[in-house]
Amino acid sequence: MMGVPARRTMLLFDIEDSQRHHDAGQQAIRQTLYEVVGALLEQSGADEAECRTEYRGDGLFVLVDPAVRLPALLRQLLITLPEELAHRRQNHGHGAPVRLRTVLHRGTVVEDENDVVGSALNSAFRLLDSDPLRSSLRGAGPGTDFVLCVSETVYDDAVWPGHKGIDREAFGQVVVPAKNGSRVLTGWLYAPERRGQGSGPSEAAPDAGARPARTSPRTDPAAPGGAGVVNVKGAQVSGGHVDTLTNNFNG
């Protein structure tokens, strides 16, 4: 039976360097991943029966219960997930900590009993595998076990409006180059350490009614960046978080 297209919220996770673990170690970190994601969904008010979770390679993706509001889910991502990872690091010191790259996206997918497909899901996985997100986790300080990139759609719907507990100044824009003829992707990387550290007028916090400067999703990543945009290892970064993100790409 063919699936019916539906707009869904997608939550993706990937474990950093999971291949370095032996079989028992991989089982342990997979269990940790399921536990922290379960805690996140529970705190978001999700009904487990209405979520679809699939383990893929070094991580998993979740089609979230449609009843869960996007700002509520994002708020719990910023609070519950790092708390759960930190708790396990502190109380289960054996073995390597689980460090996660995370993407939150919303778009149309086609789902049936066997699979989930769609260009929106492909885009989410491209953000998950992107250099900006990988480099952000690799360059994060000790004790940081979680980095997050939200899609342009999530930024517009859940970050920019200024919902309680979601600080839009802590998100900086990243542009992922086109691949195999696909379009350029725009995302927003959560970088709370850069909040309020603008060094000049172009990095100042935006006025309440003004949107931050953005690159176009059709921008040629090989072309010189516009104002507030820099090219970093094939990706563009803008929006007041350039210095930190640039440093994270040096490794």
Short mmCIF file of N, CA and C in Angstrom, two decimals, residues 109-208:
data_model
loop_
_atom_site.label_atom_id
_atom_site.label_comp_id
_atom_site.label_asym_id
_atom_site.label_seq_id
_atom_site.Cartn_x
_atom_site.Cartn_y
_atom_site.Cartn_z
N VAL A 109 6.82 14.13 4.27
CA VAL A 109 7.40 12.81 4.02
C VAL A 109 6.28 11.86 3.60
N VAL A 110 6.69 10.76 2.99
CA VAL A 110 5.75 9.69 2.65
C VAL A 110 6.09 8.49 3.52
N GLU A 111 5.12 8.02 4.28
CA GLU A 111 5.36 6.98 5.27
C GLU A 111 4.42 5.81 5.03
N ASP A 112 4.96 4.59 5.08
CA ASP A 112 4.12 3.39 5.10
C ASP A 112 4.64 2.47 6.19
N GLU A 113 4.15 1.24 6.22
CA GLU A 113 4.54 0.34 7.31
C GLU A 113 6.00 -0.08 7.22
N ASN A 114 6.63 0.10 6.06
CA ASN A 114 7.99 -0.36 5.88
C ASN A 114 9.04 0.73 5.92
N ASP A 115 8.71 1.93 5.51
CA ASP A 115 9.75 2.93 5.33
C ASP A 115 9.18 4.34 5.40
N VAL A 116 10.11 5.30 5.49
CA VAL A 116 9.78 6.72 5.41
C VAL A 116 10.72 7.32 4.38
N VAL A 117 10.17 8.05 3.42
CA VAL A 117 10.99 8.65 2.37
C VAL A 117 10.53 10.08 2.12
N GLY A 118 11.36 10.82 1.37
CA GLY A 118 10.96 12.17 1.00
C GLY A 118 12.16 13.10 0.96
N SER A 119 12.08 14.12 0.14
CA SER A 119 13.18 15.07 0.02
C SER A 119 13.42 15.82 1.33
N ALA A 120 12.37 16.04 2.12
CA ALA A 120 12.55 16.72 3.41
C ALA A 120 13.42 15.89 4.34
N LEU A 121 13.21 14.57 4.35
CA LEU A 121 14.03 13.70 5.19
C LEU A 121 15.47 13.67 4.67
N ASN A 122 15.64 13.64 3.35
CA ASN A 122 16.98 13.69 2.77
C ASN A 122 17.70 14.97 3.18
N SER A 123 16.98 16.09 3.18
CA SER A 123 17.58 17.36 3.58
C SER A 123 18.01 17.33 5.04
N ALA A 124 17.18 16.73 5.88
CA ALA A 124 17.52 16.63 7.30
C ALA A 124 18.80 15.83 7.50
N PHE A 125 18.95 14.72 6.76
CA PHE A 125 20.17 13.93 6.88
C PHE A 125 21.38 14.67 6.32
N ARG A 126 21.19 15.51 5.30
CA ARG A 126 22.31 16.32 4.80
C ARG A 126 22.78 17.30 5.86
N LEU A 127 21.86 17.92 6.57
CA LEU A 127 22.26 18.81 7.66
C LEU A 127 22.97 18.03 8.76
N LEU A 128 22.49 16.84 9.06
CA LEU A 128 23.09 16.02 10.11
C LEU A 128 24.53 15.65 9.77
N ASP A 129 24.80 15.42 8.49
CA ASP A 129 26.12 14.98 8.04
C ASP A 129 27.00 16.13 7.58
N SER A 130 26.55 17.36 7.76
CA SER A 130 27.26 18.52 7.22
C SER A 130 28.53 18.84 8.00
N ASP A 131 29.48 19.46 7.31
CA ASP A 131 30.72 19.88 7.95
C ASP A 131 30.51 20.85 9.12
N PRO A 132 29.59 21.85 8.99
CA PRO A 132 29.41 22.75 10.12
C PRO A 132 29.02 22.05 11.41
N LEU A 133 28.11 21.08 11.31
CA LEU A 133 27.66 20.40 12.53
C LEU A 133 28.74 19.47 13.06
N ARG A 134 29.40 18.73 12.17
CA ARG A 134 30.49 17.85 12.61
C ARG A 134 31.60 18.65 13.29
N SER A 135 31.97 19.77 12.67
CA SER A 135 33.07 20.56 13.22
C SER A 135 32.69 21.24 14.52
N SER A 136 31.42 21.60 14.66
CA SER A 136 30.97 22.21 15.90
C SER A 136 31.14 21.26 17.08
N LEU A 137 30.78 19.99 16.89
CA LEU A 137 30.93 19.01 17.97
C LEU A 137 32.40 18.69 18.21
N ARG A 138 33.16 18.55 17.12
CA ARG A 138 34.58 18.23 17.26
C ARG A 138 35.33 19.34 18.00
N GLY A 139 34.92 20.59 17.77
CA GLY A 139 35.60 21.71 18.40
C GLY A 139 35.01 22.15 19.71
N ALA A 140 33.96 21.48 20.18
CA ALA A 140 33.31 21.87 21.43
C ALA A 140 34.22 21.60 22.62
N GLY A 141 34.03 22.36 23.68
CA GLY A 141 34.85 22.23 24.87
C GLY A 141 34.52 20.97 25.65
N PRO A 142 35.36 20.66 26.65
CA PRO A 142 35.14 19.48 27.49
C PRO A 142 33.76 19.53 28.15
N GLY A 143 33.11 18.39 28.16
CA GLY A 143 31.80 18.30 28.79
C GLY A 143 30.63 18.64 27.88
N THR A 144 30.92 19.08 26.65
CA THR A 144 29.85 19.35 25.70
C THR A 144 29.59 18.10 24.88
N ASP A 145 28.43 17.50 25.04
CA ASP A 145 28.13 16.22 24.41
C ASP A 145 27.02 16.34 23.37
N PHE A 146 26.66 17.58 22.99
CA PHE A 146 25.47 17.75 22.16
C PHE A 146 25.60 19.02 21.34
N VAL A 147 25.38 18.92 20.02
CA VAL A 147 25.26 20.10 19.17
C VAL A 147 23.98 19.96 18.36
N LEU A 148 23.40 21.09 17.99
CA LEU A 148 22.10 21.09 17.33
C LEU A 148 22.09 22.03 16.14
N CYS A 149 21.50 21.57 15.05
CA CYS A 149 21.20 22.42 13.91
C CYS A 149 19.72 22.30 13.61
N VAL A 150 19.04 23.43 13.49
CA VAL A 150 17.63 23.42 13.10
C VAL A 150 17.53 23.90 11.66
N SER A 151 16.55 23.42 10.95
CA SER A 151 16.35 23.81 9.57
C SER A 151 15.79 25.22 9.49
N GLU A 152 15.79 25.77 8.27
CA GLU A 152 15.21 27.10 8.06
C GLU A 152 13.74 27.13 8.47
N THR A 153 13.01 26.06 8.18
CA THR A 153 11.60 25.99 8.55
C THR A 153 11.42 26.06 10.06
N VAL A 154 12.22 25.31 10.80
CA VAL A 154 12.12 25.31 12.26
C VAL A 154 12.53 26.67 12.81
N TYR A 155 13.56 27.27 12.22
CA TYR A 155 13.97 28.59 12.68
C TYR A 155 12.82 29.59 12.53
N ASP A 156 12.17 29.57 11.37
CA ASP A 156 11.08 30.52 11.13
C ASP A 156 9.90 30.29 12.07
N ASP A 157 9.60 29.01 12.35
CA ASP A 157 8.40 28.68 13.12
C ASP A 157 8.61 28.65 14.62
N ALA A 158 9.83 28.33 15.07
CA ALA A 158 10.02 28.10 16.51
C ALA A 158 11.11 28.95 17.15
N VAL A 159 12.08 29.43 16.36
CA VAL A 159 13.18 30.22 16.94
C VAL A 159 12.91 31.71 16.80
N TRP A 160 12.66 32.17 15.58
CA TRP A 160 12.51 33.60 15.36
C TRP A 160 11.37 34.24 16.15
N PRO A 161 10.23 33.59 16.34
CA PRO A 161 9.13 34.26 17.06
C PRO A 161 9.45 34.61 18.50
N GLY A 162 10.51 34.05 19.08
CA GLY A 162 10.90 34.41 20.44
C GLY A 162 10.09 33.72 21.51
N HIS A 163 9.77 32.44 21.29
CA HIS A 163 9.03 31.68 22.29
C HIS A 163 9.84 31.57 23.59
N LYS A 164 9.14 31.45 24.69
CA LYS A 164 9.76 31.35 26.01
C LYS A 164 10.78 30.21 26.05
N GLY A 165 11.98 30.52 26.54
CA GLY A 165 13.03 29.51 26.70
C GLY A 165 13.83 29.24 25.44
N ILE A 166 13.55 29.96 24.34
CA ILE A 166 14.29 29.77 23.09
C ILE A 166 14.92 31.10 22.71
N ASP A 167 16.23 31.18 22.80
CA ASP A 167 16.97 32.42 22.59
C ASP A 167 17.46 32.47 21.15
N ARG A 168 16.85 33.31 20.33
CA ARG A 168 17.22 33.35 18.92
C ARG A 168 18.62 33.89 18.69
N GLU A 169 19.15 34.67 19.65
CA GLU A 169 20.50 35.19 19.51
C GLU A 169 21.55 34.10 19.61
N ALA A 170 21.16 32.93 20.10
CA ALA A 170 22.11 31.83 20.25
C ALA A 170 22.18 30.95 19.00
N PHE A 171 21.50 31.34 17.92
CA PHE A 171 21.52 30.56 16.69
C PHE A 171 22.23 31.35 15.59
N GLY A 172 23.18 30.70 14.92
CA GLY A 172 23.89 31.32 13.81
C GLY A 172 23.65 30.54 12.53
N GLN A 173 23.53 31.25 11.43
CA GLN A 173 23.19 30.63 10.16
C GLN A 173 24.37 29.88 9.55
N VAL A 174 24.08 28.71 8.98
CA VAL A 174 25.06 27.95 8.20
C VAL A 174 24.42 27.58 6.87
N VAL A 175 25.23 27.55 5.82
CA VAL A 175 24.75 27.18 4.49
C VAL A 175 25.56 25.98 4.02
N VAL A 176 24.87 24.89 3.72
CA VAL A 176 25.50 23.65 3.28
C VAL A 176 25.49 23.62 1.76
N PRO A 177 26.64 23.43 1.10
CA PRO A 177 26.70 23.47 -0.36
C PRO A 177 25.81 22.44 -1.03
N ALA A 178 25.48 22.72 -2.27
CA ALA A 178 24.68 21.78 -3.06
C ALA A 178 25.46 20.49 -3.29
N LYS A 179 24.73 19.41 -3.50
CA LYS A 179 25.36 18.10 -3.67
C LYS A 179 24.61 17.34 -4.76
N ASN A 180 25.36 16.90 -5.76
CA ASN A 180 24.78 16.08 -6.84
C ASN A 180 23.55 16.73 -7.47
N GLY A 181 23.64 18.03 -7.70
CA GLY A 181 22.55 18.72 -8.35
C GLY A 181 21.43 19.17 -7.43
N SER A 182 21.51 18.84 -6.14
CA SER A 182 20.47 19.26 -5.21
C SER A 182 20.68 20.74 -4.84
N ARG A 183 19.70 21.31 -4.17
CA ARG A 183 19.78 22.72 -3.83
C ARG A 183 20.65 22.94 -2.59
N VAL A 184 21.11 24.18 -2.46
CA VAL A 184 21.84 24.59 -1.26
C VAL A 184 20.87 24.56 -0.07
N LEU A 185 21.36 24.12 1.10
CA LEU A 185 20.54 24.06 2.30
C LEU A 185 20.97 25.13 3.31
N THR A 186 20.01 25.74 3.94
CA THR A 186 20.28 26.70 5.01
C THR A 186 19.82 26.10 6.33
N GLY A 187 20.66 26.21 7.34
CA GLY A 187 20.30 25.77 8.68
C GLY A 187 20.75 26.81 9.70
N TRP A 188 20.40 26.56 10.95
CA TRP A 188 20.79 27.47 12.04
C TRP A 188 21.41 26.64 13.16
N LEU A 189 22.66 26.93 13.44
CA LEU A 189 23.43 26.18 14.43
C LEU A 189 23.30 26.83 15.80
N TYR A 190 22.96 26.03 16.78
CA TYR A 190 22.82 26.51 18.15
C TYR A 190 24.20 26.69 18.76
N ALA A 191 24.53 27.94 19.13
CA ALA A 191 25.85 28.25 19.67
C ALA A 191 25.69 29.22 20.83
N PRO A 192 25.22 28.75 21.98
CA PRO A 192 24.90 29.66 23.09
C PRO A 192 26.09 30.42 23.64
N GLU A 193 27.31 29.90 23.45
CA GLU A 193 28.50 30.57 23.97
C GLU A 193 28.76 31.90 23.28
N ARG A 194 28.16 32.13 22.11
CA ARG A 194 28.39 33.36 21.36
C ARG A 194 27.34 34.43 21.67
N ARG A 195 26.34 34.13 22.48
CA ARG A 195 25.27 35.10 22.71
C ARG A 195 25.84 36.37 23.35
N GLY A 196 25.52 37.52 22.74
CA GLY A 196 25.91 38.79 23.31
C GLY A 196 27.37 39.13 23.14
N GLN A 197 28.12 38.40 22.28
CA GLN A 197 29.55 38.65 22.12
C GLN A 197 29.87 39.35 20.81
N GLY A 198 28.90 39.98 20.18
CA GLY A 198 29.15 40.69 18.92
C GLY A 198 30.23 41.72 19.11
N SER A 199 31.12 41.85 18.12
CA SER A 199 32.26 42.75 18.25
C SER A 199 32.08 44.02 17.43
N GLY A 200 30.94 44.22 16.78
CA GLY A 200 30.74 45.41 15.98
C GLY A 200 29.29 45.52 15.58
N PRO A 201 28.94 46.60 14.87
CA PRO A 201 27.54 46.81 14.50
C PRO A 201 26.94 45.66 13.72
N SER A 202 27.74 45.00 12.84
CA SER A 202 27.17 43.93 12.03
C SER A 202 26.85 42.70 12.84
N GLU A 203 27.40 42.60 14.07
CA GLU A 203 27.16 41.43 14.91
C GLU A 203 26.25 41.76 16.07
N ALA A 204 25.69 42.94 16.08
CA ALA A 204 24.81 43.31 17.18
C ALA A 204 23.53 42.49 17.13
N ALA A 205 22.87 42.36 18.28
CA ALA A 205 21.61 41.63 18.33
C ALA A 205 20.58 42.35 17.47
N PRO A 206 19.73 41.62 16.75
CA PRO A 206 18.76 42.25 15.88
C PRO A 206 17.68 42.96 16.67
N ASP A 207 17.11 44.02 16.05
CA ASP A 207 15.98 44.69 16.68
C ASP A 207 14.82 43.72 16.77
N ALA A 208 13.90 43.99 17.69
CA ALA A 208 12.79 43.07 17.93
C ALA A 208 11.98 42.82 16.66
#
